[in-house]
mmCIF file of C-alpha atoms and ligand atoms in Angstrom:
data_model
loop_
_atom_site.group_PDB
_atom_site.id
_atom_site.type_symbol
_atom_site.label_atom_id
_atom_site.label_comp_id
_atom_site.label_asym_id
_atom_site.label_seq_id
_atom_site.Cartn_x
_atom_site.Cartn_y
_atom_site.Cartn_z
ATOM 1 C CA MET N 245 -28.173 0.070 58.401
ATOM 2 C CA LYS N 246 -25.059 1.177 56.520
ATOM 3 C CA PHE N 247 -24.508 -0.254 53.055
ATOM 4 C CA SER N 248 -21.437 -0.397 50.917
ATOM 5 C CA ILE N 249 -21.557 -1.657 47.351
ATOM 6 C CA PHE N 250 -18.572 -3.317 45.706
ATOM 7 C CA GLY N 251 -17.505 -4.779 42.370
ATOM 8 C CA GLU N 252 -17.377 -3.909 38.712
ATOM 9 C CA SER N 253 -19.709 -4.909 35.894
ATOM 10 C CA HIS N 254 -17.233 -7.208 34.108
ATOM 11 C CA GLY N 255 -15.277 -8.382 37.164
ATOM 12 C CA PRO N 256 -16.046 -11.774 38.748
ATOM 13 C CA ALA N 257 -18.821 -10.453 41.004
ATOM 14 C CA ILE N 258 -20.607 -7.467 42.508
ATOM 15 C CA GLY N 259 -22.164 -7.241 45.949
ATOM 16 C CA VAL N 260 -23.052 -5.339 49.062
ATOM 17 C CA LEU N 261 -21.969 -5.270 52.700
ATOM 18 C CA LEU N 262 -24.682 -4.310 55.195
ATOM 19 C CA GLU N 263 -23.753 -3.214 58.696
ATOM 20 C CA ASP N 264 -25.941 -2.547 61.740
ATOM 21 C CA VAL N 265 -28.457 -5.171 60.667
ATOM 22 C CA PRO N 266 -30.616 -6.007 63.692
ATOM 23 C CA ALA N 267 -30.230 -9.630 64.837
ATOM 24 C CA GLY N 268 -33.107 -12.096 64.730
ATOM 25 C CA ALA N 269 -34.906 -10.885 61.598
ATOM 26 C CA ALA N 270 -36.280 -13.705 59.446
ATOM 27 C CA LEU N 271 -35.326 -12.868 55.857
ATOM 28 C CA ASN N 272 -37.771 -13.957 53.186
ATOM 29 C CA MET N 273 -35.407 -14.992 50.375
ATOM 30 C CA GLU N 274 -38.297 -15.429 47.917
ATOM 31 C CA GLU N 275 -39.235 -11.784 48.322
ATOM 32 C CA ILE N 276 -35.586 -10.815 47.809
ATOM 33 C CA ALA N 277 -35.461 -12.950 44.623
ATOM 34 C CA PHE N 278 -38.655 -11.267 43.376
ATOM 35 C CA GLU N 279 -37.096 -7.804 43.844
ATOM 36 C CA MET N 280 -33.886 -8.902 42.093
ATOM 37 C CA GLY N 281 -35.929 -10.284 39.179
ATOM 38 C CA ARG N 282 -37.780 -6.995 38.700
ATOM 39 C CA ARG N 283 -34.448 -5.290 37.922
ATOM 40 C CA ALA N 284 -32.518 -8.126 36.248
ATOM 41 C CA PRO N 285 -31.251 -7.547 32.678
ATOM 42 C CA GLY N 286 -32.015 -9.512 29.519
ATOM 43 C CA LYS N 287 -35.674 -10.239 30.108
ATOM 44 C CA ASN N 288 -37.240 -8.600 27.044
ATOM 45 C CA ALA N 289 -36.676 -6.329 24.030
ATOM 46 C CA LEU N 290 -37.210 -3.233 26.224
ATOM 47 C CA SER N 291 -33.939 -3.942 28.039
ATOM 48 C CA THR N 292 -30.292 -4.803 27.433
ATOM 49 C CA ALA N 293 -29.570 -8.211 25.866
ATOM 50 C CA ARG N 294 -27.098 -9.107 28.632
ATOM 51 C CA LYS N 295 -28.494 -12.072 30.565
ATOM 52 C CA GLU N 296 -27.762 -12.465 34.253
ATOM 53 C CA ALA N 297 -29.536 -14.653 36.810
ATOM 54 C CA ASP N 298 -28.805 -12.102 39.537
ATOM 55 C CA SER N 299 -29.254 -14.667 42.281
ATOM 56 C CA PRO N 300 -27.492 -13.381 45.391
ATOM 57 C CA GLU N 301 -25.232 -15.614 47.476
ATOM 58 C CA VAL N 302 -25.356 -14.619 51.131
ATOM 59 C CA LEU N 303 -21.825 -15.012 52.524
ATOM 60 C CA SER N 304 -22.351 -13.832 56.085
ATOM 61 C CA GLY N 305 -24.834 -12.341 58.529
ATOM 62 C CA VAL N 306 -27.647 -14.886 58.075
ATOM 63 C CA TYR N 307 -27.803 -18.262 59.818
ATOM 64 C CA ASN N 308 -30.728 -20.705 59.844
ATOM 65 C CA GLY N 309 -32.829 -18.105 58.036
ATOM 66 C CA PHE N 310 -32.323 -15.344 60.640
ATOM 67 C CA THR N 311 -29.999 -12.361 60.630
ATOM 68 C CA THR N 312 -27.190 -12.886 63.128
ATOM 69 C CA GLY N 313 -26.350 -9.219 63.759
ATOM 70 C CA ALA N 314 -22.947 -9.682 62.045
ATOM 71 C CA PRO N 315 -22.235 -7.701 58.865
ATOM 72 C CA LEU N 316 -24.376 -9.178 56.079
ATOM 73 C CA CYS N 317 -22.492 -9.698 52.833
ATOM 74 C CA ALA N 318 -24.207 -10.747 49.613
ATOM 75 C CA MET N 319 -22.489 -11.447 46.314
ATOM 76 C CA ILE N 320 -23.912 -11.607 42.783
ATOM 77 C CA ARG N 321 -21.765 -13.235 40.116
ATOM 78 C CA ASN N 322 -21.237 -11.683 36.679
ATOM 79 C CA THR N 323 -21.652 -14.427 34.110
ATOM 80 C CA ASP N 324 -22.375 -12.719 30.765
ATOM 81 C CA ALA N 325 -19.709 -10.038 30.316
ATOM 82 C CA ARG N 326 -18.648 -9.212 26.726
ATOM 83 C CA SER N 327 -15.684 -6.964 27.401
ATOM 84 C CA GLY N 328 -14.610 -6.573 23.765
ATOM 85 C CA ASP N 329 -17.501 -4.107 23.301
ATOM 86 C CA TYR N 330 -15.595 -1.649 25.494
ATOM 87 C CA SER N 331 -12.107 -1.845 23.947
ATOM 88 C CA LEU N 332 -12.503 1.412 21.980
ATOM 89 C CA LEU N 333 -14.168 3.500 24.671
ATOM 90 C CA LYS N 334 -11.058 4.441 26.639
ATOM 91 C CA ARG N 335 -9.745 6.159 23.524
ATOM 92 C CA PHE N 336 -13.151 7.399 22.299
ATOM 93 C CA PRO N 337 -15.247 8.212 25.406
ATOM 94 C CA ARG N 338 -19.034 7.980 25.080
ATOM 95 C CA PRO N 339 -20.780 11.364 25.359
ATOM 96 C CA GLY N 340 -23.055 11.266 28.395
ATOM 97 C CA HIS N 341 -21.509 8.175 30.017
ATOM 98 C CA ALA N 342 -18.727 8.194 32.610
ATOM 99 C CA ASP N 343 -15.830 7.111 30.364
ATOM 100 C CA TYR N 344 -14.241 10.570 30.260
ATOM 101 C CA THR N 345 -14.812 11.438 33.921
ATOM 102 C CA ALA N 346 -13.541 8.000 35.053
ATOM 103 C CA ALA N 347 -10.332 8.593 33.063
ATOM 104 C CA ALA N 348 -9.966 12.076 34.563
ATOM 105 C CA ARG N 349 -10.602 10.868 38.112
ATOM 106 C CA TYR N 350 -8.599 7.620 38.099
ATOM 107 C CA GLY N 351 -5.786 8.607 35.749
ATOM 108 C CA GLY N 352 -6.496 5.868 33.203
ATOM 109 C CA PHE N 353 -6.493 3.020 35.772
ATOM 110 C CA ALA N 354 -10.277 2.588 36.069
ATOM 111 C CA ASP N 355 -11.690 -0.742 34.877
ATOM 112 C CA MET N 356 -13.534 0.435 31.776
ATOM 113 C CA ARG N 357 -14.919 -3.016 30.894
ATOM 114 C CA GLY N 358 -18.689 -2.771 31.014
ATOM 115 C CA SER N 359 -18.339 0.745 32.528
ATOM 116 C CA GLY N 360 -16.745 -0.810 35.640
ATOM 117 C CA GLN N 361 -18.155 0.603 38.863
ATOM 118 C CA PHE N 362 -20.243 3.148 36.917
ATOM 119 C CA SER N 363 -22.471 0.500 35.364
ATOM 120 C CA GLY N 364 -26.194 0.382 36.078
ATOM 121 C CA ARG N 365 -25.389 -3.222 36.993
ATOM 122 C CA LEU N 366 -24.297 -1.952 40.425
ATOM 123 C CA THR N 367 -27.988 -1.363 41.161
ATOM 124 C CA ALA N 368 -28.357 -5.171 41.582
ATOM 125 C CA PRO N 369 -26.667 -5.146 45.024
ATOM 126 C CA LEU N 370 -28.535 -1.922 45.846
ATOM 127 C CA VAL N 371 -31.810 -3.733 45.162
ATOM 128 C CA PHE N 372 -30.676 -6.621 47.395
ATOM 129 C CA ALA N 373 -29.944 -4.176 50.240
ATOM 130 C CA GLY N 374 -33.246 -2.411 49.618
ATOM 131 C CA ALA N 375 -35.141 -5.703 49.740
ATOM 132 C CA VAL N 376 -33.662 -6.390 53.191
ATOM 133 C CA ALA N 377 -34.521 -2.829 54.284
ATOM 134 C CA LYS N 378 -38.100 -3.206 53.003
ATOM 135 C CA GLN N 379 -38.594 -6.361 55.054
ATOM 136 C CA LEU N 380 -37.300 -4.618 58.174
ATOM 137 C CA LEU N 381 -39.491 -1.549 57.548
ATOM 138 C CA ALA N 382 -42.536 -3.795 57.026
ATOM 139 C CA ARG N 383 -42.138 -4.881 60.665
ATOM 140 C CA ARG N 384 -42.991 -1.282 61.604
ATOM 141 C CA GLY N 385 -45.850 -1.135 59.090
ATOM 142 C CA ILE N 386 -43.877 0.963 56.581
ATOM 143 C CA PHE N 387 -44.305 0.141 52.883
ATOM 144 C CA VAL N 388 -42.210 1.539 50.012
ATOM 145 C CA GLY N 389 -43.296 1.272 46.373
ATOM 146 C CA ALA N 390 -42.815 3.077 43.072
ATOM 147 C CA HIS N 391 -44.088 3.187 39.521
ATOM 148 C CA ILE N 392 -43.126 4.741 36.205
ATOM 149 C CA CYS N 393 -44.627 8.235 36.320
ATOM 150 C CA SER N 394 -43.744 8.998 32.687
ATOM 151 C CA ILE N 395 -41.517 7.931 29.805
ATOM 152 C CA ASN N 396 -40.668 10.592 27.221
ATOM 153 C CA GLY N 397 -43.765 12.578 28.251
ATOM 154 C CA ILE N 398 -46.190 9.597 28.158
ATOM 155 C CA LYS N 399 -47.808 9.798 31.583
ATOM 156 C CA ASP N 400 -49.082 7.142 33.949
ATOM 157 C CA THR N 401 -51.790 8.008 36.521
ATOM 158 C CA CYS N 402 -50.275 10.013 39.416
ATOM 159 C CA LEU N 403 -50.483 8.389 42.834
ATOM 160 C CA GLU N 404 -52.024 11.544 44.304
ATOM 161 C CA ASP N 405 -54.851 11.376 41.748
ATOM 162 C CA SER N 406 -55.681 7.807 42.576
ATOM 163 C CA PRO N 407 -58.590 7.439 45.021
ATOM 164 C CA LEU N 408 -57.228 4.065 46.131
ATOM 165 C CA PHE N 409 -53.906 5.596 47.130
ATOM 166 C CA ARG N 410 -55.596 8.443 48.975
ATOM 167 C CA SER N 411 -57.313 5.900 51.191
ATOM 168 C CA GLY N 412 -53.902 4.510 52.052
ATOM 169 C CA GLY N 413 -53.876 1.430 49.778
ATOM 170 C CA GLU N 414 -50.548 -0.115 48.763
ATOM 171 C CA SER N 415 -52.266 -2.557 46.449
ATOM 172 C CA LEU N 416 -51.819 -0.281 43.403
ATOM 173 C CA LEU N 417 -48.055 -0.282 43.728
ATOM 174 C CA ARG N 418 -47.913 -3.975 44.586
ATOM 175 C CA ALA N 419 -49.867 -4.733 41.393
ATOM 176 C CA ALA N 420 -47.581 -2.448 39.342
ATOM 177 C CA ALA N 421 -44.526 -4.361 40.615
ATOM 178 C CA HIS N 422 -45.790 -7.495 38.841
ATOM 179 C CA ARG N 423 -46.037 -5.796 35.425
ATOM 180 C CA GLU N 424 -43.271 -5.805 32.811
ATOM 181 C CA LEU N 425 -43.546 -2.005 32.834
ATOM 182 C CA PRO N 426 -44.453 -1.069 36.426
ATOM 183 C CA VAL N 427 -47.347 1.340 35.773
ATOM 184 C CA LEU N 428 -50.729 1.936 37.406
ATOM 185 C CA ASP N 429 -52.554 2.379 34.080
ATOM 186 C CA GLU N 430 -51.825 -0.502 31.707
ATOM 187 C CA GLY N 431 -52.948 1.590 28.706
ATOM 188 C CA ALA N 432 -50.195 4.103 29.464
ATOM 189 C CA GLY N 433 -47.783 1.181 29.815
ATOM 190 C CA GLU N 434 -48.686 -0.019 26.321
ATOM 191 C CA ARG N 435 -47.988 3.451 24.857
ATOM 192 C CA MET N 436 -44.657 3.581 26.714
ATOM 193 C CA ARG N 437 -43.719 0.145 25.376
ATOM 194 C CA GLU N 438 -44.377 1.293 21.785
ATOM 195 C CA ALA N 439 -42.377 4.491 22.307
ATOM 196 C CA ILE N 440 -39.370 2.567 23.676
ATOM 197 C CA ALA N 441 -39.531 0.086 20.763
ATOM 198 C CA GLU N 442 -39.673 2.963 18.263
ATOM 199 C CA ALA N 443 -36.734 4.781 19.868
ATOM 200 C CA LYS N 444 -34.735 1.550 19.753
ATOM 201 C CA ARG N 445 -35.574 1.030 16.037
ATOM 202 C CA ASN N 446 -34.286 4.574 15.414
ATOM 203 C CA GLY N 447 -31.038 3.910 17.269
ATOM 204 C CA ASP N 448 -32.123 6.211 20.079
ATOM 205 C CA SER N 449 -33.137 6.006 23.751
ATOM 206 C CA LEU N 450 -35.724 7.498 26.124
ATOM 207 C CA GLY N 451 -35.743 8.912 29.648
ATOM 208 C CA GLY N 452 -38.516 9.394 32.151
ATOM 209 C CA VAL N 453 -39.666 9.937 35.709
ATOM 210 C CA ILE N 454 -40.235 7.465 38.560
ATOM 211 C CA GLU N 455 -42.699 8.290 41.343
ATOM 212 C CA CYS N 456 -42.005 6.671 44.704
ATOM 213 C CA ALA N 457 -44.156 6.558 47.837
ATOM 214 C CA ALA N 458 -43.780 5.369 51.406
ATOM 215 C CA THR N 459 -46.863 4.726 53.513
ATOM 216 C CA GLY N 460 -47.221 3.864 57.187
ATOM 217 C CA LEU N 461 -44.517 6.321 58.229
ATOM 218 C CA GLU N 462 -45.505 8.048 61.485
ATOM 219 C CA ALA N 463 -44.966 11.793 61.967
ATOM 220 C CA GLY N 464 -41.612 12.734 63.493
ATOM 221 C CA ILE N 465 -39.034 10.612 61.578
ATOM 222 C CA GLY N 466 -36.016 12.496 60.229
ATOM 223 C CA GLU N 467 -34.271 15.685 61.219
ATOM 224 C CA PRO N 468 -33.530 19.174 59.916
ATOM 225 C CA GLY N 469 -30.338 20.091 58.084
ATOM 226 C CA ALA N 470 -27.963 17.999 56.031
ATOM 227 C CA ASP N 471 -29.400 14.686 57.304
ATOM 228 C CA SER N 472 -33.005 15.612 56.483
ATOM 229 C CA LEU N 473 -35.232 12.902 55.033
ATOM 230 C CA GLU N 474 -34.950 14.629 51.654
ATOM 231 C CA SER N 475 -31.140 14.577 51.924
ATOM 232 C CA LEU N 476 -30.911 10.876 52.836
ATOM 233 C CA ILE N 477 -33.291 9.876 50.050
ATOM 234 C CA SER N 478 -31.591 12.109 47.466
ATOM 235 C CA ARG N 479 -28.125 10.847 48.400
ATOM 236 C CA ASN N 480 -29.222 7.237 47.866
ATOM 237 C CA CYS N 481 -31.143 8.035 44.665
ATOM 238 C CA PHE N 482 -28.076 9.641 43.116
ATOM 239 C CA ALA N 483 -26.298 6.296 43.664
ATOM 240 C CA VAL N 484 -28.547 5.032 40.851
ATOM 241 C CA PRO N 485 -26.680 5.808 37.604
ATOM 242 C CA GLY N 486 -28.791 7.875 35.234
ATOM 243 C CA VAL N 487 -30.717 9.780 37.958
ATOM 244 C CA LYS N 488 -30.405 13.494 37.172
ATOM 245 C CA GLY N 489 -33.204 15.146 39.148
ATOM 246 C CA ILE N 490 -35.366 14.690 42.210
ATOM 247 C CA GLU N 491 -38.372 16.502 43.640
ATOM 248 C CA PHE N 492 -40.466 16.012 46.763
ATOM 249 C CA GLY N 493 -44.222 16.524 46.761
ATOM 250 C CA ALA N 494 -45.136 19.391 44.429
ATOM 251 C CA GLY N 495 -41.376 19.926 43.940
ATOM 252 C CA PHE N 496 -40.549 22.389 41.164
ATOM 253 C CA ALA N 497 -44.260 23.228 40.759
ATOM 254 C CA PHE N 498 -44.014 25.080 44.129
ATOM 255 C CA ALA N 499 -42.198 27.806 42.222
ATOM 256 C CA GLU N 500 -45.418 28.620 40.323
ATOM 257 C CA MET N 501 -47.771 28.463 43.348
ATOM 258 C CA ARG N 502 -48.977 30.977 45.908
ATOM 259 C CA GLY N 503 -48.755 30.193 49.626
ATOM 260 C CA SER N 504 -52.517 29.832 49.727
ATOM 261 C CA GLU N 505 -52.271 26.995 47.169
ATOM 262 C CA ALA N 506 -49.054 25.436 48.418
ATOM 263 C CA ASN N 507 -49.902 24.954 52.096
ATOM 264 C CA ASP N 508 -51.422 21.646 53.148
ATOM 265 C CA PRO N 509 -54.477 22.546 55.303
ATOM 266 C CA MET N 510 -54.513 20.648 58.595
ATOM 267 C CA GLU N 511 -57.452 19.132 60.428
ATOM 268 C CA MET N 512 -58.269 16.745 63.260
ATOM 269 C CA LYS N 513 -59.772 13.428 62.184
ATOM 270 C CA GLU N 514 -60.690 10.884 64.830
ATOM 271 C CA GLY N 515 -58.196 12.501 67.201
ATOM 272 C CA ARG N 516 -55.353 12.475 64.643
ATOM 273 C CA VAL N 517 -53.670 15.391 62.864
ATOM 274 C CA VAL N 518 -54.095 14.994 59.101
ATOM 275 C CA MET N 519 -53.286 17.190 56.090
ATOM 276 C CA ARG N 520 -56.034 17.676 53.513
ATOM 277 C CA SER N 521 -53.540 17.907 50.648
ATOM 278 C CA ASN N 522 -49.968 16.615 50.387
ATOM 279 C CA ASN N 523 -48.005 19.232 48.428
ATOM 280 C CA ASN N 524 -45.101 18.759 50.831
ATOM 281 C CA GLY N 525 -44.856 15.070 49.939
ATOM 282 C CA GLY N 526 -45.055 13.949 53.555
ATOM 283 C CA ILE N 527 -41.985 15.918 54.706
ATOM 284 C CA SER N 528 -41.745 19.268 56.502
ATOM 285 C CA GLY N 529 -38.476 20.565 57.923
ATOM 286 C CA GLY N 530 -36.749 17.339 56.898
ATOM 287 C CA ILE N 531 -39.126 15.334 59.161
ATOM 288 C CA SER N 532 -42.072 13.078 58.203
ATOM 289 C CA THR N 533 -45.542 14.614 58.607
ATOM 290 C CA GLY N 534 -47.396 11.288 58.783
ATOM 291 C CA ALA N 535 -48.858 11.792 55.299
ATOM 292 C CA PRO N 536 -47.594 9.447 52.526
ATOM 293 C CA LEU N 537 -44.029 10.318 51.553
ATOM 294 C CA LEU N 538 -43.957 11.142 47.835
ATOM 295 C CA PHE N 539 -41.056 11.983 45.572
ATOM 296 C CA ARG N 540 -40.117 11.765 41.909
ATOM 297 C CA ALA N 541 -36.753 10.989 40.315
ATOM 298 C CA ALA N 542 -35.905 11.950 36.719
ATOM 299 C CA LEU N 543 -33.764 9.573 34.668
ATOM 300 C CA ARG N 544 -31.840 10.560 31.585
ATOM 301 C CA PRO N 545 -32.210 8.722 28.269
ATOM 302 C CA THR N 546 -29.521 6.020 28.065
ATOM 303 C CA SER N 547 -26.343 7.575 26.689
ATOM 304 C CA SER N 548 -25.124 4.538 24.713
ATOM 305 C CA ILE N 549 -27.237 4.953 21.581
ATOM 306 C CA ALA N 550 -26.645 3.279 18.216
ATOM 307 C CA ARG N 551 -26.293 6.537 16.231
ATOM 308 C CA GLU N 552 -23.016 8.136 15.234
ATOM 309 C CA GLN N 553 -21.983 10.779 17.784
ATOM 310 C CA ASP N 554 -19.322 13.452 18.120
ATOM 311 C CA THR N 555 -16.597 12.643 20.607
ATOM 312 C CA VAL N 556 -12.844 13.039 20.955
ATOM 313 C CA ASP N 557 -9.836 10.829 20.261
ATOM 314 C CA MET N 558 -7.962 10.843 23.589
ATOM 315 C CA GLU N 559 -4.743 9.526 21.959
ATOM 316 C CA ARG N 560 -4.560 11.913 19.002
ATOM 317 C CA ARG N 561 -6.172 14.771 21.021
ATOM 318 C CA ALA N 562 -8.497 15.429 18.052
ATOM 319 C CA ASP N 563 -12.221 15.447 17.300
ATOM 320 C CA ALA N 564 -13.644 12.072 16.346
ATOM 321 C CA LYS N 565 -16.835 10.162 15.518
ATOM 322 C CA LEU N 566 -18.145 7.215 17.548
ATOM 323 C CA VAL N 567 -20.790 4.565 17.035
ATOM 324 C CA VAL N 568 -21.177 2.893 20.443
ATOM 325 C CA PRO N 569 -21.029 -0.901 20.110
ATOM 326 C CA GLY N 570 -22.547 -3.474 22.467
ATOM 327 C CA ARG N 571 -25.751 -4.314 24.303
ATOM 328 C CA HIS N 572 -27.611 -1.423 25.854
ATOM 329 C CA ASP N 573 -30.929 -0.568 27.464
ATOM 330 C CA PRO N 574 -33.031 1.628 25.126
ATOM 331 C CA CYS N 575 -34.611 2.969 28.332
ATOM 332 C CA ILE N 576 -33.612 2.407 31.959
ATOM 333 C CA VAL N 577 -36.668 3.855 33.688
ATOM 334 C CA HIS N 578 -38.580 0.577 34.174
ATOM 335 C CA ARG N 579 -35.492 -1.282 35.411
ATOM 336 C CA ALA N 580 -34.609 1.548 37.793
ATOM 337 C CA VAL N 581 -37.987 1.435 39.611
ATOM 338 C CA PRO N 582 -36.883 -1.233 42.149
ATOM 339 C CA ALA N 583 -33.558 0.613 42.554
ATOM 340 C CA ILE N 584 -35.349 3.848 43.495
ATOM 341 C CA GLU N 585 -37.539 1.924 45.947
ATOM 342 C CA ALA N 586 -34.360 0.438 47.431
ATOM 343 C CA ALA N 587 -32.762 3.887 47.717
ATOM 344 C CA ALA N 588 -35.828 5.203 49.571
ATOM 345 C CA ALA N 589 -36.186 2.136 51.830
ATOM 346 C CA LEU N 590 -32.524 2.319 52.896
ATOM 347 C CA ALA N 591 -32.857 6.045 53.643
ATOM 348 C CA LEU N 592 -36.020 5.550 55.712
ATOM 349 C CA LEU N 593 -34.460 2.672 57.633
ATOM 350 C CA GLU N 594 -31.453 4.889 58.364
ATOM 351 C CA ALA N 595 -33.715 7.652 59.706
ATOM 352 C CA VAL N 596 -35.812 5.248 61.819
ATOM 353 C CA GLN N 597 -32.716 3.548 63.273
ATOM 354 C CA LYS N 598 -31.096 6.911 63.989
ATOM 355 C CA LEU N 599 -34.101 7.910 66.072
ATOM 356 C CA TYR N 600 -34.924 4.626 67.824
ATOM 357 C CA GLY N 601 -31.660 2.651 67.653
ATOM 358 C CA ILE N 602 -30.453 -0.257 65.553
ATOM 359 C CA ARG N 603 -32.515 -2.868 67.390
ATOM 360 C CA CYS N 604 -35.789 -0.960 67.097
ATOM 361 C CA ILE N 605 -36.884 -3.086 64.146
HETATM 362 C C1 LIG M 271 -30.480 -0.477 35.573
HETATM 363 C C2 LIG M 271 -29.646 0.464 34.733
HETATM 364 C C3 LIG M 271 -29.206 0.061 33.489
HETATM 365 C C4 LIG M 271 -28.444 0.924 32.698
HETATM 366 N N1 LIG M 271 -28.083 0.494 31.453
HETATM 367 C C5 LIG M 271 -27.364 1.319 30.662
HETATM 368 C C6 LIG M 271 -26.964 0.907 29.365
HETATM 369 O O1 LIG M 271 -27.280 -0.196 28.925
HETATM 370 N N2 LIG M 271 -26.225 1.769 28.629
HETATM 371 C C7 LIG M 271 -25.890 3.017 29.086
HETATM 372 O O2 LIG M 271 -25.252 3.763 28.378
HETATM 373 N N3 LIG M 271 -26.254 3.435 30.296
HETATM 374 C C8 LIG M 271 -26.981 2.631 31.108
HETATM 375 N N4 LIG M 271 -27.346 3.057 32.361
HETATM 376 C C9 LIG M 271 -27.013 4.425 32.785
HETATM 377 C C10 LIG M 271 -25.525 4.630 32.988
HETATM 378 O O3 LIG M 271 -25.006 3.657 33.852
HETATM 379 C C11 LIG M 271 -25.256 6.063 33.516
HETATM 380 O O4 LIG M 271 -25.845 7.009 32.653
HETATM 381 C C12 LIG M 271 -23.751 6.317 33.602
HETATM 382 O O5 LIG M 271 -23.162 5.518 34.608
HETATM 383 C C13 LIG M 271 -23.418 7.782 33.916
HETATM 384 O O6 LIG M 271 -23.988 8.171 35.122
HETATM 385 P P1 LIG M 271 -24.995 9.420 35.210
HETATM 386 O O7 LIG M 271 -25.977 9.261 34.078
HETATM 387 O O8 LIG M 271 -25.652 9.283 36.551
HETATM 388 O O9 LIG M 271 -24.185 10.667 35.067
HETATM 389 C C14 LIG M 271 -28.088 2.206 33.183
HETATM 390 C C15 LIG M 271 -28.510 2.598 34.457
HETATM 391 C C16 LIG M 271 -29.303 1.756 35.230
HETATM 392 C C17 LIG M 271 -29.783 2.213 36.576
HETATM 393 C C1 LIG M 272 -25.734 -5.616 33.018
HETATM 394 C C2 LIG M 272 -26.604 -4.686 33.311
HETATM 395 O O1 LIG M 272 -26.828 -3.568 32.558
HETATM 396 C C3 LIG M 272 -25.751 -2.998 31.874
HETATM 397 C C4 LIG M 272 -25.681 -1.554 32.274
HETATM 398 C C5 LIG M 272 -24.821 -0.760 31.396
HETATM 399 C C6 LIG M 272 -24.442 0.587 31.843
HETATM 400 O O2 LIG M 272 -23.679 1.258 31.123
HETATM 401 O O3 LIG M 272 -24.904 1.059 32.907
HETATM 402 C C7 LIG M 272 -24.422 -1.234 30.148
HETATM 403 C C8 LIG M 272 -24.685 -2.609 29.691
HETATM 404 O O4 LIG M 272 -23.617 -3.435 30.104
HETATM 405 P P1 LIG M 272 -22.930 -4.591 29.178
HETATM 406 O O5 LIG M 272 -22.238 -3.905 28.079
HETATM 407 O O6 LIG M 272 -22.001 -5.309 30.109
HETATM 408 O O7 LIG M 272 -24.043 -5.493 28.686
HETATM 409 C C9 LIG M 272 -25.936 -3.156 30.357
HETATM 410 O O8 LIG M 272 -26.152 -4.486 29.995
HETATM 411 C C10 LIG M 272 -27.435 -4.762 34.502
HETATM 412 O O9 LIG M 272 -28.120 -3.773 34.767
HETATM 413 O O10 LIG M 272 -27.406 -5.796 35.202
#
């Protein structure tokens, strides 16, 4: 299923066009609304004050509750733009945001209101597409879920350390999805909440790491080379603004290990090949091993902070000071969790469809 996201944060609407959607799939719109709500802005003091309903209008590709096989287009209206907040930023670009690079790339013609196409708001249509992908993957018994792994060094329980996850349970991640901060350990969530509130009081912001898993994926999905499972997932994850790093399985920790520690010992269990550990995060040679797929994405602290920062005056070509105005997330990690799940679900659906064909789901 190909997806193409359109719109700008302060334009009339944003949306997504999905192609190669198999016909005859019953879409559960309540589940889609739940996913959209997990990401939506303006719900509490841990997020931006911008309020959007984020209810998608399906324009094509669904009839009588079933996908028709035609391109599926969904639109989400922007209703709470406050474009005046951005009037200064063309002249005084925000350090860390895309104001300067957008000007360099589009020669001053980019829509800078609300960061235009660079806004984290564009993850709303991504989450819609991911919710459709998740429902299609569920038909093959594949589940995708994620949680906050850490915020500013405050750590949640790791999935690998959880006995419930080791026995294949999705219930941990399903429960996390219902929490304001999607964590496994609610105590850690409370400490994260306090840290975000403190950073906000100090005019600052925090970053963190999201851990994502896919279960029910058989061995043999994916391929080597540039279209490896890691590549497809990474490509989609980097469509989430603020993602700056990604690692699969043990990831960067592999660099400190010996082969004897890094390898996942194999054994036969009830006639099936299983790995006793999962350092490779369920992928070898770009192809699924049958073990849970596990990866982590690192998100930067939000760049639009309330403190005075050094920038440049693009008109006078001189150094300048900037205090970024407007409504901003003091931390984007919790709101990005459904976006990372969507990125992974779309990548897995792409790999499954590539192997078995569009109608395999
Ligand atoms: C859901 C979400 C909300 C975001 N909210 C903000 C925000 O309020 N203020 C901000 O400066 N950046 C925010 N970001 C991050 C910026 O959009 C991002 O840092 C910017 O586009 C530059 O892209 P890069 O960080 O990937 O280089 C948000 C990102 C996401 C995913
Ligand atoms: C609107 C959303 O988040 C926005 C993401 C964002 C950014 O720079 O990425 C900046 C802010 O935009 P605005 O100035 O228009 O309020 C956030 O509110 C959303 O995620 O739906």
